[in-house]
mmCIF file of C-alpha atoms in Angstrom:
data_model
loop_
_atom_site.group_PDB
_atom_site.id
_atom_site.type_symbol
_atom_site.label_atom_id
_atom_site.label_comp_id
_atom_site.label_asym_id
_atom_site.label_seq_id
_atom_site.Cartn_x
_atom_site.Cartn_y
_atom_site.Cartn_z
ATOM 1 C CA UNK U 1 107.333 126.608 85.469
ATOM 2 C CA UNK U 2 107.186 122.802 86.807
ATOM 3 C CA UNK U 3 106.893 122.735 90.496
ATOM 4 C CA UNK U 4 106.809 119.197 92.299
ATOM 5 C CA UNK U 5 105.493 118.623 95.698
ATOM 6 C CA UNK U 6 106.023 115.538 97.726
ATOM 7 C CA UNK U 7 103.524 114.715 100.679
ATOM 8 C CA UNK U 8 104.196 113.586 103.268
ATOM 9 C CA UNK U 9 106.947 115.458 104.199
ATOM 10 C CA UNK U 10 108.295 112.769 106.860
ATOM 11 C CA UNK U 11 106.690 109.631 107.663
ATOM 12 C CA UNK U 12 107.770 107.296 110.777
ATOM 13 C CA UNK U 13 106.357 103.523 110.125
ATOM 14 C CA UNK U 14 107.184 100.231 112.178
ATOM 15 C CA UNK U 15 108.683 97.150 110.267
ATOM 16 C CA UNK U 16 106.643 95.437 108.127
ATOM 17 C CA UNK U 17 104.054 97.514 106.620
ATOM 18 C CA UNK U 18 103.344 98.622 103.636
ATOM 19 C CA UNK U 19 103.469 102.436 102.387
ATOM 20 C CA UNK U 20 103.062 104.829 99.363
ATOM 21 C CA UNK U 21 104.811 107.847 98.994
ATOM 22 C CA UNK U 22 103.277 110.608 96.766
ATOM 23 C CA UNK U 23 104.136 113.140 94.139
ATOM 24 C CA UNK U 24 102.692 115.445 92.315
ATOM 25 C CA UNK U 25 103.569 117.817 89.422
ATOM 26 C CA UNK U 26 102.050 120.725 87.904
ATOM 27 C CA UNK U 27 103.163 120.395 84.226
ATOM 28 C CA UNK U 28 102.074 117.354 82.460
ATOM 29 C CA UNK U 29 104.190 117.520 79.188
ATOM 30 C CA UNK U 30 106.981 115.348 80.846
ATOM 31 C CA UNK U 31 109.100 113.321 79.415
ATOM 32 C CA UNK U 32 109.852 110.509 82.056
ATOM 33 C CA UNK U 33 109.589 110.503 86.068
ATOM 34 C CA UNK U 34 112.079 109.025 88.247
ATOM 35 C CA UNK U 35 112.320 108.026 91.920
ATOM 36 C CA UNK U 36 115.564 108.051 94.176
ATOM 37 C CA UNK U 37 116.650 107.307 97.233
ATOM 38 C CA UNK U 38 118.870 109.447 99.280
ATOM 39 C CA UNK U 39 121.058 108.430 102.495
ATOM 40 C CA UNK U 40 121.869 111.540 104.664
ATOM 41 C CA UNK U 41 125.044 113.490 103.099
ATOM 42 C CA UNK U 42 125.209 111.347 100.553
ATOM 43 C CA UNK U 43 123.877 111.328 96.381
ATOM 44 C CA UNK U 44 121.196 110.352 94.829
ATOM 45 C CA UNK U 45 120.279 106.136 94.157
ATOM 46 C CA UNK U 46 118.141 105.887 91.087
ATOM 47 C CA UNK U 47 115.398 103.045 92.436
ATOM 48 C CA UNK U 48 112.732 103.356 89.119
ATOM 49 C CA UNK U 49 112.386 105.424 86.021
ATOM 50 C CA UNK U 50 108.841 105.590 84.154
ATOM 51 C CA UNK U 51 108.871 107.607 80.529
ATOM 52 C CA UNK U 52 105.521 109.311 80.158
ATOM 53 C CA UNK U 53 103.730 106.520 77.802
ATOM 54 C CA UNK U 54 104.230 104.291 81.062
ATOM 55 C CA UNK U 55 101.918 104.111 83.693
ATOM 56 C CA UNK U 56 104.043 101.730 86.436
ATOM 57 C CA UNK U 57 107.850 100.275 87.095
ATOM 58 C CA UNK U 58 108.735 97.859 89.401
ATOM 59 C CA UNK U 59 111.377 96.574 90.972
ATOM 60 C CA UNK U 60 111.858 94.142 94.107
ATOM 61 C CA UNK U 61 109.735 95.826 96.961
ATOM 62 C CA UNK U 62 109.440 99.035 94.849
ATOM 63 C CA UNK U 63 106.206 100.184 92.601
ATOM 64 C CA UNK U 64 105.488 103.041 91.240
ATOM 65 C CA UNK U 65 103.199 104.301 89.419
ATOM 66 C CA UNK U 66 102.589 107.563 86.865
ATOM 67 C CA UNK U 67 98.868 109.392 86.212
ATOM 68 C CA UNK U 68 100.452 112.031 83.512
ATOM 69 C CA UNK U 69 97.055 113.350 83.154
ATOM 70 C CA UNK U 70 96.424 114.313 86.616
ATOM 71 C CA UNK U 71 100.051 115.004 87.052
ATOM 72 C CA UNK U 72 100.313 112.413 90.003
ATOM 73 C CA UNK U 73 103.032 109.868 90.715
ATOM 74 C CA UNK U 74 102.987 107.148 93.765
ATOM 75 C CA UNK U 75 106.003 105.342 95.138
ATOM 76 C CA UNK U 76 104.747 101.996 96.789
ATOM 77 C CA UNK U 77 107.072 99.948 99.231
ATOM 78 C CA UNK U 78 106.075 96.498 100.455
ATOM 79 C CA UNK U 79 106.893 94.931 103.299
ATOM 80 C CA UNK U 80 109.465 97.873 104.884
ATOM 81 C CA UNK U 81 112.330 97.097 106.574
ATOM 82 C CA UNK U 82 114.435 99.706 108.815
ATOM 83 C CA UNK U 83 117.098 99.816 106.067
ATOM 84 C CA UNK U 84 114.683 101.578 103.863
ATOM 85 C CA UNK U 85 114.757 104.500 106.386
ATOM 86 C CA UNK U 86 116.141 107.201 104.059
ATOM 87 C CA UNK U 87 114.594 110.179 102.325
ATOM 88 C CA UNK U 88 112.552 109.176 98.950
ATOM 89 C CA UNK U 89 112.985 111.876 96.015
ATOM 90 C CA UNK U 90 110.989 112.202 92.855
ATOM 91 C CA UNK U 91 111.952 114.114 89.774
ATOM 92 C CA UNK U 92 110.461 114.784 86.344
ATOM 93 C CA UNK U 93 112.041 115.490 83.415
ATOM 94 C CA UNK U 94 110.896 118.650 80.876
ATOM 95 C CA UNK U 95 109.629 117.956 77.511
ATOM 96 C CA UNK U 96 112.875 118.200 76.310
ATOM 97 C CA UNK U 97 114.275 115.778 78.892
ATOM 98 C CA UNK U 98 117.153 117.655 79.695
ATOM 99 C CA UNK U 99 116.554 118.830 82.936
ATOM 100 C CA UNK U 100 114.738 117.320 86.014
ATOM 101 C CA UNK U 101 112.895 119.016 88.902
ATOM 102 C CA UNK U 102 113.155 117.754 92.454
ATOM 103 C CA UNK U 103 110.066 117.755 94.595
ATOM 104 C CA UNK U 104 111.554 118.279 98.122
ATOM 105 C CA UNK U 105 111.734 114.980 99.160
ATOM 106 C CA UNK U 106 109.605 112.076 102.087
ATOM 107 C CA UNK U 107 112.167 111.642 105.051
ATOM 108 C CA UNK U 108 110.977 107.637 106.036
ATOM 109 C CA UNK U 109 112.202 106.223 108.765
ATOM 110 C CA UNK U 110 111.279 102.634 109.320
ATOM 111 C CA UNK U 111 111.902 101.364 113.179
ATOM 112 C CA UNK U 112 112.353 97.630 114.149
ATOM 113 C CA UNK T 1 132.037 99.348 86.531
ATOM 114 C CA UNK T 2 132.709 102.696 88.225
ATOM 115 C CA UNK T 3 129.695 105.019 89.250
ATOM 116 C CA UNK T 4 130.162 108.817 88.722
ATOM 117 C CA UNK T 5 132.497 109.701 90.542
ATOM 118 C CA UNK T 6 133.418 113.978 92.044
ATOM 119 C CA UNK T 7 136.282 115.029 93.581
ATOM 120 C CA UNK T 8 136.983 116.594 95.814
ATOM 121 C CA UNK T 9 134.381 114.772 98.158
ATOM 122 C CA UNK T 10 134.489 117.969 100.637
ATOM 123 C CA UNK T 11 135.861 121.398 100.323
ATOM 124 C CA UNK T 12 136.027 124.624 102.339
ATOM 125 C CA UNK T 13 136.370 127.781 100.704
ATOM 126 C CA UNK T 14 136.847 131.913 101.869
ATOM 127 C CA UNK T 15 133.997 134.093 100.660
ATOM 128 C CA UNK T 16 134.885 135.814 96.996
ATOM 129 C CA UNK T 17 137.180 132.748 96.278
ATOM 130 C CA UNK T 18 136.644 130.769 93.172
ATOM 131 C CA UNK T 19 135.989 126.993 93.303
ATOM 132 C CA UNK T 20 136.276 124.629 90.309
ATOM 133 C CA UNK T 21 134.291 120.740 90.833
ATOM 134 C CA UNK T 22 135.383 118.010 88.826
ATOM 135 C CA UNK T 23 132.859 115.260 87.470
ATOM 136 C CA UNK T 24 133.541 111.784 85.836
ATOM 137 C CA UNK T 25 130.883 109.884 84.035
ATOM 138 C CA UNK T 26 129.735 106.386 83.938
ATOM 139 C CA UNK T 27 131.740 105.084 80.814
ATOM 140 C CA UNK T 28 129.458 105.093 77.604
ATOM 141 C CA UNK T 29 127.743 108.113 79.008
ATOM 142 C CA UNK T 30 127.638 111.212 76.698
ATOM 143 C CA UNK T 31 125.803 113.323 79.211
ATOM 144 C CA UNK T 32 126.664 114.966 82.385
ATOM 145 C CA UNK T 33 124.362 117.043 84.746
ATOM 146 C CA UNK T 34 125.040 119.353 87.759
ATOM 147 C CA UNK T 35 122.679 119.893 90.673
ATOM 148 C CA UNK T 36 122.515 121.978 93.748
ATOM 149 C CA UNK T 37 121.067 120.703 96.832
ATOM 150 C CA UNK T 38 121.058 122.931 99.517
ATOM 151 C CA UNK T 39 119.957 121.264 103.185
ATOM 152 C CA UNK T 40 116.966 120.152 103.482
ATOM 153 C CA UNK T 41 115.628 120.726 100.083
ATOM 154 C CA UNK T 42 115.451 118.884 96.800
ATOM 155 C CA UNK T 43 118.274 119.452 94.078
ATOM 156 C CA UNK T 44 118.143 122.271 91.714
ATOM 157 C CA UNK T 45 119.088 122.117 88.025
ATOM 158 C CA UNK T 46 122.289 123.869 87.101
ATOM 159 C CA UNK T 47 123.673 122.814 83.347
ATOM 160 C CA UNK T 48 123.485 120.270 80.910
ATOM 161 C CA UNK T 49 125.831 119.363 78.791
ATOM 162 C CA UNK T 50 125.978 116.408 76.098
ATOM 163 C CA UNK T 51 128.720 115.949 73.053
ATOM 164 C CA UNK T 52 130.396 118.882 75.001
ATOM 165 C CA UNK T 53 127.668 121.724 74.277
ATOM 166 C CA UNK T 54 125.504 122.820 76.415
ATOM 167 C CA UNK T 55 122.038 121.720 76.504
ATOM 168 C CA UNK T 56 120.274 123.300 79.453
ATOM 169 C CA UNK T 57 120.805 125.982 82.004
ATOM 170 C CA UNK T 58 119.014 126.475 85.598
ATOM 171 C CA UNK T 59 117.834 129.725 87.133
ATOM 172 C CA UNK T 60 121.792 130.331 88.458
ATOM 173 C CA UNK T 61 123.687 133.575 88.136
ATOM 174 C CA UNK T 62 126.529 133.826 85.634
ATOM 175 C CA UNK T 63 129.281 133.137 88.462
ATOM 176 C CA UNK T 64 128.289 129.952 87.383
ATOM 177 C CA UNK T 65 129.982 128.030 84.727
ATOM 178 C CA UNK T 66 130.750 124.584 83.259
ATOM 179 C CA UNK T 67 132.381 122.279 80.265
ATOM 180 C CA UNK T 68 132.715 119.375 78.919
ATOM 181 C CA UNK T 69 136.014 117.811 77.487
ATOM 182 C CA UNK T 70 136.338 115.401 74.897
ATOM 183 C CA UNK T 71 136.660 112.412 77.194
ATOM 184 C CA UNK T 72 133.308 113.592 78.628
ATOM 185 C CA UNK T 73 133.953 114.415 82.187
ATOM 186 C CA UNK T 74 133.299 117.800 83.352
ATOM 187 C CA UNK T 75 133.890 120.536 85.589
ATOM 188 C CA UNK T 76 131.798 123.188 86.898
ATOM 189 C CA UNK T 77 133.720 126.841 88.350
ATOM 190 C CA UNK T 78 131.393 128.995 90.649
ATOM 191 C CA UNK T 79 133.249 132.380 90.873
ATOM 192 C CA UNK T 80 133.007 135.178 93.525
ATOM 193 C CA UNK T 81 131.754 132.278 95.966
ATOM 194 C CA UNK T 82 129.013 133.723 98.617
ATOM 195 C CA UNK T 83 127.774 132.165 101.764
ATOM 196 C CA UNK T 84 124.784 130.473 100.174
ATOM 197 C CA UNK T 85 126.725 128.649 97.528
ATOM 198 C CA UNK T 86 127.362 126.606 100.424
ATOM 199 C CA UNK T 87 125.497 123.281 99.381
ATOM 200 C CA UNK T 88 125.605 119.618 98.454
ATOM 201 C CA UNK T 89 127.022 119.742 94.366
ATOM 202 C CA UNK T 90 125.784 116.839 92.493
ATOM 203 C CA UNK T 91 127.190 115.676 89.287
ATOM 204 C CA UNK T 92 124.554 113.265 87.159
ATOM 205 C CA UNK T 93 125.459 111.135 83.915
ATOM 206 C CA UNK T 94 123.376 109.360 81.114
ATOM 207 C CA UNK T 95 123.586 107.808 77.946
ATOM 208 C CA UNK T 96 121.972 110.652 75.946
ATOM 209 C CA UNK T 97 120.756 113.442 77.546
ATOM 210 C CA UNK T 98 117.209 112.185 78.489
ATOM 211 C CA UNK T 99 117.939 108.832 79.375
ATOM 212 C CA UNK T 100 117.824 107.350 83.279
ATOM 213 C CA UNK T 101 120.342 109.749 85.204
ATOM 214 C CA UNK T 102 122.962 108.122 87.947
ATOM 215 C CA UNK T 103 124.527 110.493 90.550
ATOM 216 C CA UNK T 104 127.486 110.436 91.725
ATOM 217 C CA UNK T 105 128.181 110.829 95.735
ATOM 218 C CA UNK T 106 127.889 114.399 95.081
ATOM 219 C CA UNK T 107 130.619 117.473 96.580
ATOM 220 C CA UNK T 108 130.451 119.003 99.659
ATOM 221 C CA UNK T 109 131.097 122.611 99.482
ATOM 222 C CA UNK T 110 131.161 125.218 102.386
ATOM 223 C CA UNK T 111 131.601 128.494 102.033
ATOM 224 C CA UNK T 112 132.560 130.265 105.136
#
């Protein structure tokens, strides 16, 4: 069974710097990784998908990275800014790629 | 173009009731997806369902059920409703069932 684990748990960071979020998964034969963004009460924002051949996506601000080997993903955000302050999900997707599995999610909040 | 969009947006049921949540999917999109997030935790895989059959089903108890109709939008029915169905319901389209997945805003069920 897949389990994904997302560390840190919360992470308070002051304007401006840069940060990585991490992931990690215990089943390797994925078929793609994706990272979202959730605002509270609200769904989820698709921010960067990466199918297993992949190793990195980016887009903007956003990098992220894939190690399928070592079953290890990293979400890296440059230059924060307080509206990034949300909570940063990552999923994988079974061999099959019909189902994904949620880690538990990074709650960032970014102050001025 | 229109997200996915769920309706109702909130609901508030009596334990034992039956519920029924409606999905529509981004147009083009063959696929739909539903997800239980309960507070505080990541989302949890419910069904799958692409070209109206279904393709995947989560660890959930048989109250549970979905379809898919021929204009692709869906509905999921939780039956017998219990105090810990209460949770955020998320509906998720794609193209094909393992391409990038878009939630919608996601239903906001309590069960009381």
């Amino acid at each position: 069974k897949q389990e994904v684990t997302q560390i840190p748990a919360a992470l308070s960071v002051p304007e401006g710097e840069n940060l990585v979020l991490n992931c990690s998964f215990t089943d390797s034969a994925i078929y793609n990784l994706q990272w979202f963004r959730q605002d509270p009460g609200k769904g989820l924002t698709s921010l960067l998908l990466i199918q297993s051949s992949q190793r990195e996506q980016t887009s903007g601000r956003l990098n992220a990275s894939l190690d399928k080997s070592s079953g290890r993903s990293t979400l890296y955000i440059a230059a924060s800014q307080p509206g990034d302050s949300a909570t940063y999900l990552c999923a994988v997707a079974n061999n099959a790629g019909n189902m994904l599995t949620f880690g538990g999610g990074t709650r960032l909040m970014v102050k001025p | 173009d229109a997200g996915v969009t769920q309706s109702p947006t909130h609901l508030i049921k009596t334990r034992g009731q039956h519920v029924t949540l409606r999905c529509s999917p981004i147009s083009g999109h063959k696929s739909v997806s539903w997800y239980q997030q309960v507070l505080g935790q990541g989302p949890q895989f419910i069904f799958q369902y692409y070209e109206k059959e279904e393709r995947g089903r989560g660890n959930f108890p048989d109250r549970f059920s979905a379809r898919q109709f021929p204009n692709y939008s869906s509905e999921l029915n939780v039956n017998a409703l219990l105090l810990g169905d209460s949770a955020l319901y998320l509906c998720a389209s794609s193209w094909t069932g393992t391409a990038e997945a878009f939630f919608g805003q996601g239903t906001r069920l309590t069960v009381v």
